[in-house]
Amino acid sequence: DTGVSQNPRHKITKRGQNVTFRCDPISEHNRLYWYRQTLGQGPEFLTYFQNEAQLEKSRLLSDRFSAERPKGSFSTLEIQRTEQGDSAMYLCASSFLRGTNEKLFFGSGTQLSVL
Amino acid sequence: DQQVKQNSPSLSVQEGRISILNCDYTNSMFDYFLWYKKYPAEGPTFLISISSIKDKNEDGRFTVFLNKSAKHLSLHIVPSQPGDSAVYFCAASGQGAQKLVFGQGTRLTINP
């Protein structure tokens, strides 16, 4: 079990640039989540996939954000035309749903700084 | 609207004593509750969970209590150890709600 892997760990970019993050979930997990965490707050839900289908998106996810999970394995999160308010830790989590109680396994996150 | 609240941003406890972290929720549809622990520069790691059909769940030094009528849960750590120093997040989910909703976190510091 290699855990959830996220790349890069850190990303510094200038306002207006596009960035893309990658998440590799635990291999047998069918669900993949993206969360965002800012200082002093808990993780906030952005979106999730079951296999390759994106099933829910938060209102936090503006049209500058897009997420994909093309083959039901790894996922990418792209932010276009970054703004300073996008600076946050972006967390990926995966799970294998059994019944109704679901436990998420998180990666170490990608820390985004928009200058 | 903050559906899961952790009203204490920080807590300091002496090594060997009991640490009690509290969490309140407002959504009566929540039926599964979890505690996560987070060290700096790492993602949250699962600690312990409880289903709404129970009022207590224990795992080693960690016990979670659930009071459904008060919409309140707590995490007890006894005895507290220096390695327990971290930020603790309470999270909840409910039937039909496919995502975990997190509280703001409580920073626990264990003093030697």
Coordinates of N, CA and C in Angstrom, one line a residue:
Chain A
D1 N 0.8 -1.2 0.0 CA 0.0 0.0 0.0 C 0.9 1.2 0.0
T2 N 0.9 1.9 -1.2 CA 1.8 3.1 -1.2 C 1.1 4.3 -0.8
G3 N -0.1 4.3 -0.6 CA -0.8 5.5 -0.1 C -1.2 6.4 -1.3
V4 N -1.8 7.5 -1.0 CA -2.2 8.5 -2.0 C -1.0 9.4 -2.3
S5 N -0.7 9.6 -3.6 CA 0.4 10.4 -3.9 C 0.0 11.7 -4.7
Q6 N 0.5 12.8 -4.3 CA 0.2 14.1 -4.9 C 1.5 14.8 -5.4
N7 N 1.4 15.3 -6.6 CA 2.5 16.1 -7.2 C 2.0 17.3 -7.9
P8 N 2.8 18.4 -7.8 CA 3.9 18.6 -7.0 C 3.6 18.8 -5.5
R9 N 4.5 18.8 -4.6 CA 4.2 19.1 -3.2 C 4.0 20.6 -3.0
H10 N 4.8 21.4 -3.8 CA 4.7 22.9 -3.7 C 4.6 23.4 -5.1
K11 N 3.9 24.5 -5.3 CA 3.8 25.2 -6.5 C 3.7 26.7 -6.3
I12 N 4.6 27.5 -6.8 CA 4.5 28.9 -6.8 C 4.3 29.4 -8.2
T13 N 3.3 30.3 -8.3 CA 3.0 30.7 -9.7 C 2.6 32.2 -9.6
K14 N 2.6 32.9 -10.7 CA 2.2 34.3 -10.8 C 0.7 34.3 -11.1
R15 N 0.1 35.3 -10.6 CA -1.3 35.6 -10.9 C -1.6 35.6 -12.4
G16 N -2.6 34.8 -12.8 CA -3.0 34.8 -14.2 C -2.4 33.5 -15.0
Q17 N -1.5 32.8 -14.3 CA -1.0 31.6 -14.9 C -1.9 30.4 -14.6
N18 N -1.7 29.4 -15.5 CA -2.5 28.1 -15.2 C -1.6 27.1 -14.5
V19 N -2.2 26.3 -13.6 CA -1.5 25.3 -12.9 C -2.3 24.0 -13.0
T20 N -1.6 22.9 -12.9 CA -2.2 21.6 -12.9 C -1.5 20.7 -11.8
F21 N -2.4 20.1 -11.0 CA -1.9 19.2 -10.0 C -2.4 17.7 -10.4
R22 N -1.6 16.8 -9.9 CA -1.9 15.4 -10.1 C -2.1 14.6 -8.8
C23 N -3.0 13.6 -8.9 CA -3.2 12.8 -7.7 C -3.3 11.3 -8.2
D24 N -2.5 10.5 -7.5 CA -2.6 9.0 -7.8 C -3.1 8.4 -6.5
P25 N -4.3 7.8 -6.6 CA -5.0 7.3 -5.4 C -4.4 5.9 -5.1
I26 N -4.9 5.3 -4.0 CA -4.6 3.9 -3.7 C -5.2 3.1 -4.8
S27 N -4.5 2.1 -5.2 CA -4.8 1.5 -6.5 C -6.2 0.8 -6.6
E28 N -6.7 0.2 -5.5 CA -8.0 -0.4 -5.6 C -9.2 0.5 -5.2
H29 N -8.9 1.7 -4.9 CA -9.9 2.7 -4.5 C -10.7 3.2 -5.7
N30 N -12.1 3.2 -5.6 CA -12.9 3.6 -6.8 C -13.3 5.0 -6.7
R31 N -13.2 5.6 -5.5 CA -13.6 7.0 -5.3 C -12.4 7.9 -5.1
L32 N -12.4 9.1 -5.6 CA -11.4 10.1 -5.5 C -12.0 11.4 -5.3
Y33 N -11.4 12.1 -4.3 CA -11.9 13.4 -3.8 C -10.8 14.5 -3.9
W34 N -11.3 15.7 -4.2 CA -10.4 16.9 -4.1 C -11.0 17.8 -3.0
Y35 N -10.1 18.2 -2.1 CA -10.5 19.2 -1.1 C -9.5 20.3 -1.1
R36 N -9.9 21.5 -0.5 CA -9.0 22.6 -0.4 C -8.9 23.0 1.0
Q37 N -7.7 23.4 1.5 CA -7.6 23.8 2.9 C -6.8 25.1 3.0
T38 N -7.4 26.1 3.7 CA -6.7 27.3 3.9 C -6.3 27.4 5.4
L39 N -5.4 28.3 5.7 CA -4.9 28.4 7.1 C -6.0 28.6 8.1
G40 N -6.0 27.8 9.1 CA -7.0 27.9 10.2 C -8.3 27.3 9.9
Q41 N -8.5 26.7 8.8 CA -9.8 26.1 8.4 C -9.6 24.6 8.2
G42 N -10.7 23.9 8.2 CA -10.7 22.5 7.9 C -10.7 22.3 6.4
P43 N -10.5 21.1 5.9 CA -10.6 20.9 4.4 C -12.0 21.1 3.9
E44 N -12.1 21.8 2.8 CA -13.4 22.1 2.2 C -13.5 21.3 0.9
F45 N -14.7 20.6 0.7 CA -14.9 19.8 -0.4 C -15.0 20.6 -1.7
L46 N -14.3 20.0 -2.8 CA -14.3 20.6 -4.1 C -15.1 19.8 -5.1
T47 N -14.7 18.5 -5.2 CA -15.4 17.6 -6.2 C -15.0 16.2 -5.9
Y48 N -15.8 15.2 -6.4 CA -15.3 13.8 -6.3 C -15.7 13.0 -7.5
F49 N -15.0 11.9 -7.7 CA -15.2 11.0 -8.8 C -15.5 9.6 -8.2
Q50 N -16.4 8.9 -8.9 CA -16.5 7.5 -8.7 C -16.1 6.8 -10.0
N51 N -15.0 6.1 -10.0 CA -14.4 5.6 -11.2 C -14.0 6.8 -12.0
E52 N -14.5 6.9 -13.3 CA -14.1 8.1 -14.1 C -15.2 9.1 -14.1
A53 N -16.3 8.9 -13.5 CA -17.4 9.8 -13.5 C -17.3 10.8 -12.4
Q54 N -17.4 12.1 -12.8 CA -17.4 13.2 -11.8 C -18.9 13.4 -11.3
L55 N -19.1 13.0 -10.0 CA -20.5 13.0 -9.5 C -21.0 14.2 -8.8
E56 N -20.1 15.0 -8.3 CA -20.5 16.2 -7.6 C -19.4 17.3 -7.6
K57 N -19.8 18.5 -7.8 CA -18.9 19.6 -7.7 C -19.5 20.7 -6.7
S58 N -18.6 21.2 -5.9 CA -19.0 22.2 -4.9 C -19.2 23.6 -5.6
R59 N -20.0 24.4 -5.0 CA -20.1 25.8 -5.5 C -18.8 26.5 -5.4
L60 N -17.9 26.0 -4.6 CA -16.5 26.7 -4.5 C -15.8 26.5 -5.8
L61 N -16.1 25.5 -6.6 CA -15.4 25.2 -7.8 C -15.9 26.1 -8.9
S62 N -15.2 27.2 -9.1 CA -15.6 28.2 -10.2 C -15.3 27.6 -11.5
D63 N -15.7 28.3 -12.6 CA -15.4 27.7 -13.9 C -13.9 27.8 -14.3
R64 N -13.1 28.4 -13.5 CA -11.7 28.4 -13.7 C -11.0 27.0 -13.3
F65 N -11.8 26.3 -12.5 CA -11.3 25.0 -12.0 C -11.9 23.8 -12.9
S66 N -11.0 22.9 -13.2 CA -11.6 21.7 -13.9 C -10.8 20.5 -13.4
A67 N -11.5 19.4 -13.1 CA -10.9 18.2 -12.7 C -11.3 17.0 -13.6
E68 N -10.3 16.1 -13.8 CA -10.6 14.9 -14.6 C -10.0 13.7 -13.9
R69 N -10.6 12.6 -14.3 CA -10.1 11.3 -13.9 C -10.3 10.3 -15.1
P70 N -9.5 10.5 -16.2 CA -9.8 9.9 -17.5 C -10.0 8.4 -17.5
K71 N -9.2 7.7 -16.8 CA -9.4 6.2 -16.8 C -9.7 5.6 -15.5
G72 N -10.3 6.4 -14.6 CA -10.7 5.9 -13.3 C -9.5 5.6 -12.4
S73 N -8.3 6.1 -12.8 CA -7.1 5.9 -11.9 C -6.7 7.2 -11.4
F74 N -5.6 7.8 -12.0 CA -5.1 9.1 -11.5 C -6.1 10.2 -11.8
S75 N -6.0 11.4 -11.2 CA -6.8 12.5 -11.4 C -5.9 13.8 -11.5
T76 N -6.4 14.8 -12.3 CA -5.7 16.0 -12.4 C -6.7 17.1 -12.0
L77 N -6.2 18.2 -11.4 CA -7.0 19.4 -11.0 C -6.3 20.6 -11.7
E78 N -6.9 21.3 -12.6 CA -6.4 22.4 -13.2 C -7.0 23.7 -12.8
I79 N -6.3 24.7 -12.5 CA -6.8 26.0 -12.2 C -6.3 27.0 -13.3
Q80 N -7.2 27.6 -14.0 CA -6.8 28.5 -15.1 C -6.9 29.9 -14.5
R81 N -6.0 30.8 -15.0 CA -6.0 32.2 -14.7 C -6.0 32.4 -13.1
T82 N -5.0 31.8 -12.5 CA -4.9 31.8 -11.1 C -5.1 33.2 -10.5
E83 N -5.7 33.2 -9.3 CA -5.9 34.5 -8.5 C -5.2 34.2 -7.1
Q84 N -4.9 35.3 -6.4 CA -4.3 35.2 -5.2 C -5.1 34.4 -4.2
G85 N -6.4 34.5 -4.3 CA -7.4 33.8 -3.4 C -7.3 32.3 -3.6
D86 N -6.7 31.8 -4.7 CA -6.5 30.4 -4.9 C -5.4 29.8 -4.1
S87 N -4.6 30.6 -3.4 CA -3.5 30.1 -2.6 C -4.1 29.3 -1.5
A88 N -3.7 28.0 -1.4 CA -4.2 27.1 -0.4 C -3.5 25.8 -0.5
M89 N -3.8 24.9 0.4 CA -3.3 23.5 0.2 C -4.4 22.7 -0.5
Y90 N -4.1 22.0 -1.6 CA -5.1 21.2 -2.3 C -4.8 19.7 -2.0
L91 N -5.8 19.1 -1.4 CA -5.7 17.8 -0.9 C -6.5 16.8 -1.7
C92 N -5.9 15.7 -2.0 CA -6.6 14.6 -2.7 C -6.8 13.5 -1.7
A93 N -7.9 12.8 -1.8 CA -8.2 11.6 -1.0 C -8.9 10.6 -1.8
S94 N -8.7 9.3 -1.4 CA -9.4 8.2 -2.1 C -10.0 7.3 -1.1
S95 N -11.0 6.5 -1.6 CA -11.6 5.5 -0.7 C -12.2 4.4 -1.6
F96 N -12.5 3.3 -0.9 CA -13.2 2.2 -1.5 C -14.5 2.1 -0.8
L97 N -15.6 2.5 -1.4 CA -16.9 2.5 -0.7 C -17.4 1.1 -0.4
R98 N -17.6 0.8 0.9 CA -18.3 -0.4 1.3 C -19.5 0.0 2.1
G99 N -20.7 -0.3 1.7 CA -21.9 0.1 2.5 C -22.0 1.6 2.4
T100 N -22.4 2.2 3.5 CA -22.6 3.7 3.5 C -21.5 4.4 4.3
N101 N -20.7 3.8 5.1 CA -19.7 4.5 5.9 C -18.4 4.5 5.1
E102 N -17.9 5.7 4.9 CA -16.8 5.8 4.0 C -15.6 6.5 4.8
K103 N -14.4 5.9 4.6 CA -13.2 6.5 5.3 C -12.3 6.9 4.2
L104 N -11.9 8.2 4.2 CA -11.0 8.7 3.2 C -9.6 8.7 3.6
F105 N -8.7 8.4 2.6 CA -7.3 8.4 2.9 C -6.7 9.5 2.1
F106 N -6.0 10.4 2.8 CA -5.5 11.6 2.1 C -4.1 11.5 1.7
G107 N -3.8 12.3 0.6 CA -2.4 12.5 0.3 C -1.8 13.6 1.1
S108 N -0.5 14.0 0.8 CA 0.2 15.0 1.6 C -0.2 16.4 1.1
G109 N -0.9 16.5 -0.1 CA -1.3 17.8 -0.5 C -0.3 18.5 -1.4
T110 N -0.9 19.5 -2.2 CA -0.1 20.4 -3.0 C -0.3 21.8 -2.4
Q111 N 0.8 22.4 -2.0 CA 0.6 23.8 -1.5 C 0.8 24.8 -2.6
L112 N -0.2 25.5 -2.9 CA -0.2 26.5 -4.0 C 0.0 27.9 -3.5
S113 N 0.9 28.6 -4.0 CA 1.1 30.0 -3.6 C 1.0 30.8 -4.9
V114 N 0.1 31.8 -5.0 CA -0.1 32.6 -6.1 C 0.4 34.0 -5.8
L115 N 1.4 34.5 -6.5 CA 2.0 35.8 -6.2 C 1.4 36.9 -7.0
Chain B
D1 N -22.5 28.4 5.9 CA -23.0 27.8 7.1 C -22.1 26.6 7.6
Q2 N -21.6 26.7 8.8 CA -20.6 25.8 9.3 C -21.4 24.6 9.9
Q3 N -21.5 23.5 9.3 CA -22.3 22.4 9.7 C -21.6 21.6 10.8
V4 N -20.3 21.7 10.8 CA -19.5 21.0 11.8 C -18.5 22.0 12.5
K5 N -18.6 22.1 13.8 CA -17.9 23.2 14.5 C -17.0 22.7 15.5
Q6 N -15.8 23.1 15.5 CA -14.9 22.9 16.6 C -14.5 24.2 17.2
N7 N -15.1 24.5 18.4 CA -15.0 25.9 18.9 C -13.7 26.2 19.6
S8 N -12.9 25.2 19.9 CA -11.6 25.5 20.5 C -10.5 25.4 19.5
P9 N -9.9 26.5 19.1 CA -8.9 26.5 18.2 C -7.6 25.8 18.7
S10 N -7.4 25.8 20.0 CA -6.2 25.2 20.5 C -6.5 24.6 21.9
L11 N -5.6 23.7 22.3 CA -5.8 23.0 23.6 C -4.4 22.6 24.0
S12 N -4.0 22.8 25.3 CA -2.7 22.5 25.8 C -2.9 21.5 27.0
V13 N -2.3 20.4 27.0 CA -2.4 19.3 28.0 C -1.1 18.8 28.4
Q14 N -1.0 18.5 29.7 CA 0.3 17.9 30.2 C 0.4 16.4 29.8
E15 N 1.6 16.0 29.5 CA 1.8 14.6 29.1 C 1.3 13.7 30.2
G16 N 0.6 12.7 29.8 CA 0.1 11.7 30.8 C -1.3 11.9 31.2
R17 N -1.8 13.2 31.0 CA -3.1 13.5 31.4 C -4.1 13.2 30.2
I18 N -5.4 13.5 30.4 CA -6.4 13.2 29.4 C -6.6 14.5 28.5
S19 N -6.6 14.3 27.2 CA -7.0 15.3 26.3 C -8.4 15.1 25.8
I20 N -9.2 16.1 25.9 CA -10.6 16.0 25.4 C -10.8 17.1 24.3
L21 N -11.2 16.6 23.1 CA -11.4 17.5 22.0 C -12.9 17.4 21.7
N22 N -13.5 18.6 21.5 CA -15.0 18.6 21.3 C -15.4 19.0 19.9
C23 N -16.6 18.6 19.5 CA -17.1 18.9 18.1 C -18.6 18.9 18.2
D24 N -19.2 19.9 17.6 CA -20.7 20.1 17.5 C -21.1 20.1 16.0
Y25 N -22.3 19.5 15.7 CA -22.8 19.5 14.4 C -24.2 20.0 14.4
T26 N -24.7 20.5 13.2 CA -26.0 21.0 13.1 C -26.9 20.2 12.3
N27 N -26.3 19.4 11.4 CA -27.1 18.7 10.4 C -27.6 17.3 11.0
S28 N -28.9 17.2 11.2 CA -29.4 16.0 11.8 C -29.3 14.7 10.9
M29 N -29.0 15.0 9.6 CA -28.9 13.9 8.7 C -27.5 13.2 8.8
F30 N -26.6 13.8 9.5 CA -25.3 13.2 9.7 C -25.4 11.9 10.5
D31 N -24.8 10.8 10.0 CA -24.9 9.6 10.8 C -23.6 8.8 10.9
Y32 N -22.5 9.5 10.4 CA -21.2 8.8 10.5 C -20.2 9.9 10.8
F33 N -19.3 9.7 11.8 CA -18.5 10.7 12.3 C -17.0 10.2 12.4
L34 N -16.1 11.0 12.1 CA -14.7 10.6 12.1 C -13.8 11.7 12.7
W35 N -12.7 11.2 13.2 CA -11.6 12.2 13.7 C -10.4 11.9 12.8
Y36 N -9.8 13.0 12.4 CA -8.5 12.9 11.6 C -7.5 13.7 12.4
K37 N -6.3 13.3 12.2 CA -5.1 14.0 12.8 C -4.2 14.5 11.7
K38 N -3.7 15.7 11.9 CA -2.9 16.3 10.8 C -1.6 16.9 11.4
Y39 N -0.4 16.4 10.9 CA 0.8 17.0 11.2 C 1.2 18.0 10.2
P40 N 2.0 19.0 10.5 CA 2.4 20.0 9.5 C 3.0 19.4 8.2
A41 N 2.6 20.0 7.1 CA 3.1 19.5 5.8 C 2.7 18.1 5.4
E42 N 1.7 17.6 6.1 CA 1.2 16.2 5.7 C -0.3 16.3 5.6
G43 N -0.9 15.3 4.9 CA -2.4 15.3 4.8 C -3.0 14.7 6.1
P44 N -4.3 14.9 6.3 CA -4.9 14.3 7.4 C -4.9 12.8 7.4
T45 N -4.7 12.2 8.6 CA -4.7 10.7 8.7 C -5.9 10.3 9.6
F46 N -6.6 9.3 9.2 CA -7.7 8.8 9.9 C -7.3 8.3 11.3
L47 N -8.1 8.6 12.3 CA -7.8 8.2 13.7 C -8.9 7.2 14.2
I48 N -10.1 7.6 14.2 CA -11.2 6.8 14.7 C -12.5 7.3 14.2
S49 N -13.5 6.4 14.1 CA -14.8 6.8 13.7 C -15.9 6.2 14.5
I50 N -17.1 6.7 14.3 CA -18.3 6.2 15.1 C -19.5 6.3 14.2
S51 N -20.3 5.3 14.2 CA -21.6 5.4 13.6 C -22.7 5.9 14.5
S52 N -23.8 6.4 14.0 CA -24.8 7.0 14.9 C -25.6 5.9 15.7
I53 N -25.4 4.7 15.3 CA -26.1 3.6 16.1 C -25.4 3.3 17.4
K54 N -24.2 3.9 17.5 CA -23.4 3.7 18.8 C -23.2 5.0 19.5
D55 N -22.9 5.0 20.8 CA -22.6 6.2 21.5 C -21.1 6.2 22.0
K56 N -20.4 5.2 21.7 CA -19.0 5.1 22.1 C -18.2 4.1 21.2
N57 N -17.0 4.5 20.9 CA -16.1 3.6 20.2 C -14.7 3.9 20.7
E58 N -14.0 2.8 21.0 CA -12.7 2.8 21.6 C -11.7 2.1 20.8
D59 N -10.5 2.7 20.7 CA -9.4 2.1 20.0 C -8.1 2.5 20.7
G60 N -7.6 1.6 21.5 CA -6.4 1.9 22.3 C -6.6 3.1 23.2
R61 N -5.7 4.1 23.0 CA -5.8 5.3 23.9 C -6.9 6.3 23.4
F62 N -7.5 6.0 22.3 CA -8.5 6.9 21.7 C -9.9 6.4 21.9
T63 N -10.8 7.3 22.4 CA -12.2 6.9 22.5 C -13.0 8.1 22.0
V64 N -14.0 7.8 21.2 CA -14.9 8.8 20.7 C -16.3 8.6 21.3
F65 N -16.9 9.7 21.8 CA -18.2 9.6 22.4 C -19.2 10.4 21.5
L66 N -20.4 9.9 21.3 CA -21.4 10.6 20.5 C -22.6 10.8 21.3
N67 N -23.1 12.1 21.4 CA -24.4 12.4 22.0 C -25.3 13.0 21.0
K68 N -26.1 12.1 20.4 CA -27.0 12.5 19.3 C -28.0 13.6 19.6
S69 N -28.5 13.5 20.8 CA -29.5 14.5 21.2 C -28.9 15.9 21.3
A70 N -27.7 16.0 21.7 CA -27.0 17.3 21.8 C -26.2 17.6 20.5
K71 N -26.2 16.7 19.6 CA -25.4 16.8 18.4 C -24.0 17.2 18.7
H72 N -23.4 16.4 19.5 CA -22.1 16.7 20.0 C -21.3 15.4 20.1
L73 N -20.0 15.5 19.7 CA -19.1 14.4 19.9 C -17.8 14.8 20.4
S74 N -17.1 13.9 21.1 CA -15.8 14.3 21.7 C -14.8 13.1 21.5
L75 N -13.6 13.5 21.5 CA -12.5 12.6 21.3 C -11.7 12.7 22.6
H76 N -11.5 11.5 23.3 CA -10.7 11.4 24.5 C -9.4 10.7 24.2
I77 N -8.3 11.3 24.6 CA -7.0 10.6 24.4 C -6.4 10.5 25.8
V78 N -6.1 9.2 26.2 CA -5.6 9.0 27.5 C -4.7 7.8 27.5
P79 N -3.5 7.8 28.0 CA -2.8 9.1 28.4 C -2.2 9.8 27.2
S80 N -2.2 11.1 27.3 CA -1.7 12.0 26.2 C -0.1 11.8 26.1
Q81 N 0.4 11.8 24.9 CA 1.8 11.6 24.7 C 2.3 12.8 23.8
P82 N 3.6 13.1 23.8 CA 4.1 14.2 23.0 C 3.8 14.0 21.5
G83 N 3.8 12.8 21.0 CA 3.5 12.5 19.6 C 2.1 12.8 19.2
D84 N 1.2 13.1 20.2 CA -0.2 13.4 19.9 C -0.3 14.9 19.5
S85 N 0.7 15.6 19.7 CA 0.7 17.1 19.3 C 0.4 17.2 17.8
A86 N -0.7 17.7 17.4 CA -1.1 17.8 16.0 C -2.4 18.6 16.0
V87 N -2.9 18.9 14.8 CA -4.2 19.5 14.6 C -5.2 18.3 14.4
Y88 N -6.3 18.3 15.1 CA -7.3 17.3 15.1 C -8.6 17.9 14.4
F89 N -9.1 17.2 13.4 CA -10.3 17.6 12.7 C -11.4 16.6 13.0
C90 N -12.6 17.1 13.2 CA -13.8 16.3 13.3 C -14.4 16.4 11.9
A91 N -15.0 15.3 11.5 CA -15.7 15.2 10.2 C -17.0 14.4 10.3
A92 N -17.9 14.7 9.4 CA -19.2 14.0 9.4 C -19.7 13.8 8.0
S93 N -20.5 12.7 7.9 CA -21.2 12.5 6.6 C -22.6 11.9 7.0
G94 N -23.5 11.9 5.9 CA -24.8 11.4 6.2 C -25.4 10.7 5.0
Q95 N -26.5 10.0 5.2 CA -27.1 9.3 4.1 C -27.4 10.2 3.0
G96 N -26.9 9.8 1.8 CA -27.1 10.6 0.6 C -26.1 11.7 0.5
A97 N -25.4 12.0 1.5 CA -24.3 13.0 1.4 C -23.0 12.3 1.2
Q98 N -22.4 12.3 0.0 CA -21.3 11.5 -0.4 C -20.0 12.1 0.1
K99 N -20.0 13.2 0.7 CA -18.7 13.8 1.1 C -18.6 14.1 2.6
L100 N -17.4 14.1 3.1 CA -17.1 14.4 4.4 C -17.2 15.9 4.6
V101 N -17.8 16.4 5.7 CA -17.8 17.8 6.0 C -16.9 17.9 7.3
F102 N -15.9 18.8 7.2 CA -14.9 19.0 8.3 C -15.2 20.2 9.1
G103 N -14.8 20.1 10.4 CA -14.7 21.2 11.3 C -13.4 22.0 11.0
Q104 N -13.2 23.1 11.8 CA -12.1 24.0 11.6 C -10.8 23.5 12.1
G105 N -10.9 22.5 13.0 CA -9.7 21.9 13.6 C -9.4 22.5 15.0
T106 N -8.7 21.6 15.8 CA -8.2 22.1 17.1 C -6.8 21.7 17.2
R107 N -5.9 22.6 17.5 CA -4.5 22.3 17.6 C -4.2 21.9 19.1
L108 N -3.8 20.6 19.2 CA -3.5 20.0 20.5 C -2.0 20.0 20.7
T109 N -1.6 20.6 21.9 CA -0.2 20.6 22.2 C 0.0 19.8 23.5
I110 N 0.9 18.8 23.5 CA 1.1 18.0 24.7 C 2.4 18.5 25.3
N111 N 2.4 19.0 26.5 CA 3.6 19.5 27.2 C 4.2 18.5 28.1
P112 N 5.6 18.3 28.0 CA 6.3 17.3 28.8 C 6.2 17.7 30.3

